[in-house]
Amino acid sequence: MGKFLLVIIVFAALVYTAFWLLERRRGGAAARRRPAPPHRPSPRSVAPDDDEDFLRDLNRRNRRRDQDKPNDT
């Protein structure tokens, strides 16, 4: 029984390897259906003091805060 099981396992491994090689040589069905996504560069992190939108918003907040503050002089 052990030898028979070993023969079945070796045969299955050979069949699997043969089909895997054939599929790889053809390019694979999945490779033909959908193209690889384009390479996108990773977004560059921007420090807050380099971000113009952040600085503009910060200036607006400061001006608004200064206008809302009552003058005690």
CSV table of C-alpha atoms in Angstrom, one decimal:
chain,number,residue,atom,x,y,z
A,1,MET,CA,0.0,0.0,0.0
A,2,GLY,CA,2.9,2.4,0.8
A,3,LYS,CA,4.6,1.9,-2.5
A,4,PHE,CA,1.3,2.5,-4.4
A,5,LEU,CA,0.7,5.7,-2.6
A,6,LEU,CA,4.2,6.9,-3.3
A,7,VAL,CA,3.8,6.1,-7.0
A,8,ILE,CA,0.5,8.1,-7.1
A,9,ILE,CA,2.2,11.1,-5.3
A,10,VAL,CA,5.1,11.1,-7.7
A,11,PHE,CA,2.8,10.8,-10.7
A,12,ALA,CA,0.7,13.7,-9.5
A,13,ALA,CA,3.8,15.8,-8.9
A,14,LEU,CA,5.0,15.1,-12.5
A,15,VAL,CA,1.6,15.9,-14.0
A,16,TYR,CA,1.4,19.1,-12.0
A,17,THR,CA,4.9,20.1,-13.0
A,18,ALA,CA,4.2,19.5,-16.7
A,19,PHE,CA,1.0,21.5,-16.6
A,20,TRP,CA,2.7,24.3,-14.7
A,21,LEU,CA,5.6,24.5,-17.2
A,22,LEU,CA,3.1,24.5,-20.1
A,23,GLU,CA,1.0,27.3,-18.6
A,24,ARG,CA,4.1,29.3,-17.8
A,25,ARG,CA,5.4,29.0,-21.3
A,26,ARG,CA,2.1,30.1,-22.8
A,27,GLY,CA,2.0,33.1,-20.5
A,28,GLY,CA,-0.9,31.9,-18.4
A,29,ALA,CA,-4.6,32.6,-18.9
A,30,ALA,CA,-4.7,35.1,-16.1
A,31,ALA,CA,-1.8,37.1,-17.6
A,32,ARG,CA,-3.7,37.4,-20.9
A,33,ARG,CA,-7.0,38.5,-19.3
A,34,ARG,CA,-5.8,41.5,-17.3
A,35,PRO,CA,-2.8,43.6,-17.9
A,36,ALA,CA,-0.4,44.5,-15.1
A,37,PRO,CA,-1.3,47.8,-13.4
A,38,PRO,CA,1.0,50.7,-14.4
A,39,HIS,CA,3.7,51.6,-12.0
A,40,ARG,CA,2.8,54.6,-9.9
A,41,PRO,CA,5.5,56.4,-8.0
A,42,SER,CA,4.9,56.6,-4.3
A,43,PRO,CA,3.6,60.0,-3.2
A,44,ARG,CA,6.3,62.3,-1.8
A,45,SER,CA,5.7,63.4,1.7
A,46,VAL,CA,5.7,67.1,2.1
A,47,ALA,CA,6.7,68.8,5.3
A,48,PRO,CA,4.1,71.3,6.6
A,49,ASP,CA,6.4,74.2,6.1
A,50,ASP,CA,6.8,73.2,2.4
A,51,ASP,CA,3.1,72.8,1.7
A,52,GLU,CA,1.6,76.0,0.3
A,53,ASP,CA,-2.0,75.0,1.0
A,54,PHE,CA,-1.1,74.4,4.7
A,55,LEU,CA,0.7,77.7,5.0
A,56,ARG,CA,-2.2,79.6,3.3
A,57,ASP,CA,-4.7,78.0,5.6
A,58,LEU,CA,-2.6,78.7,8.6
A,59,ASN,CA,-2.3,82.4,7.6
A,60,ARG,CA,-6.1,82.6,7.2
A,61,ARG,CA,-6.7,81.1,10.6
A,62,ASN,CA,-4.3,83.5,12.2
A,63,ARG,CA,-5.8,86.6,10.5
A,64,ARG,CA,-9.3,85.4,11.5
A,65,ARG,CA,-8.2,84.9,15.1
A,66,ASP,CA,-6.6,88.3,15.2
A,67,GLN,CA,-9.7,90.0,13.8
A,68,ASP,CA,-12.0,88.2,16.3
A,69,LYS,CA,-9.8,89.2,19.3
A,70,PRO,CA,-11.0,92.4,21.0
A,71,ASN,CA,-8.5,95.2,21.3
A,72,ASP,CA,-7.8,96.1,24.9
A,73,THR,CA,-5.6,99.1,24.2
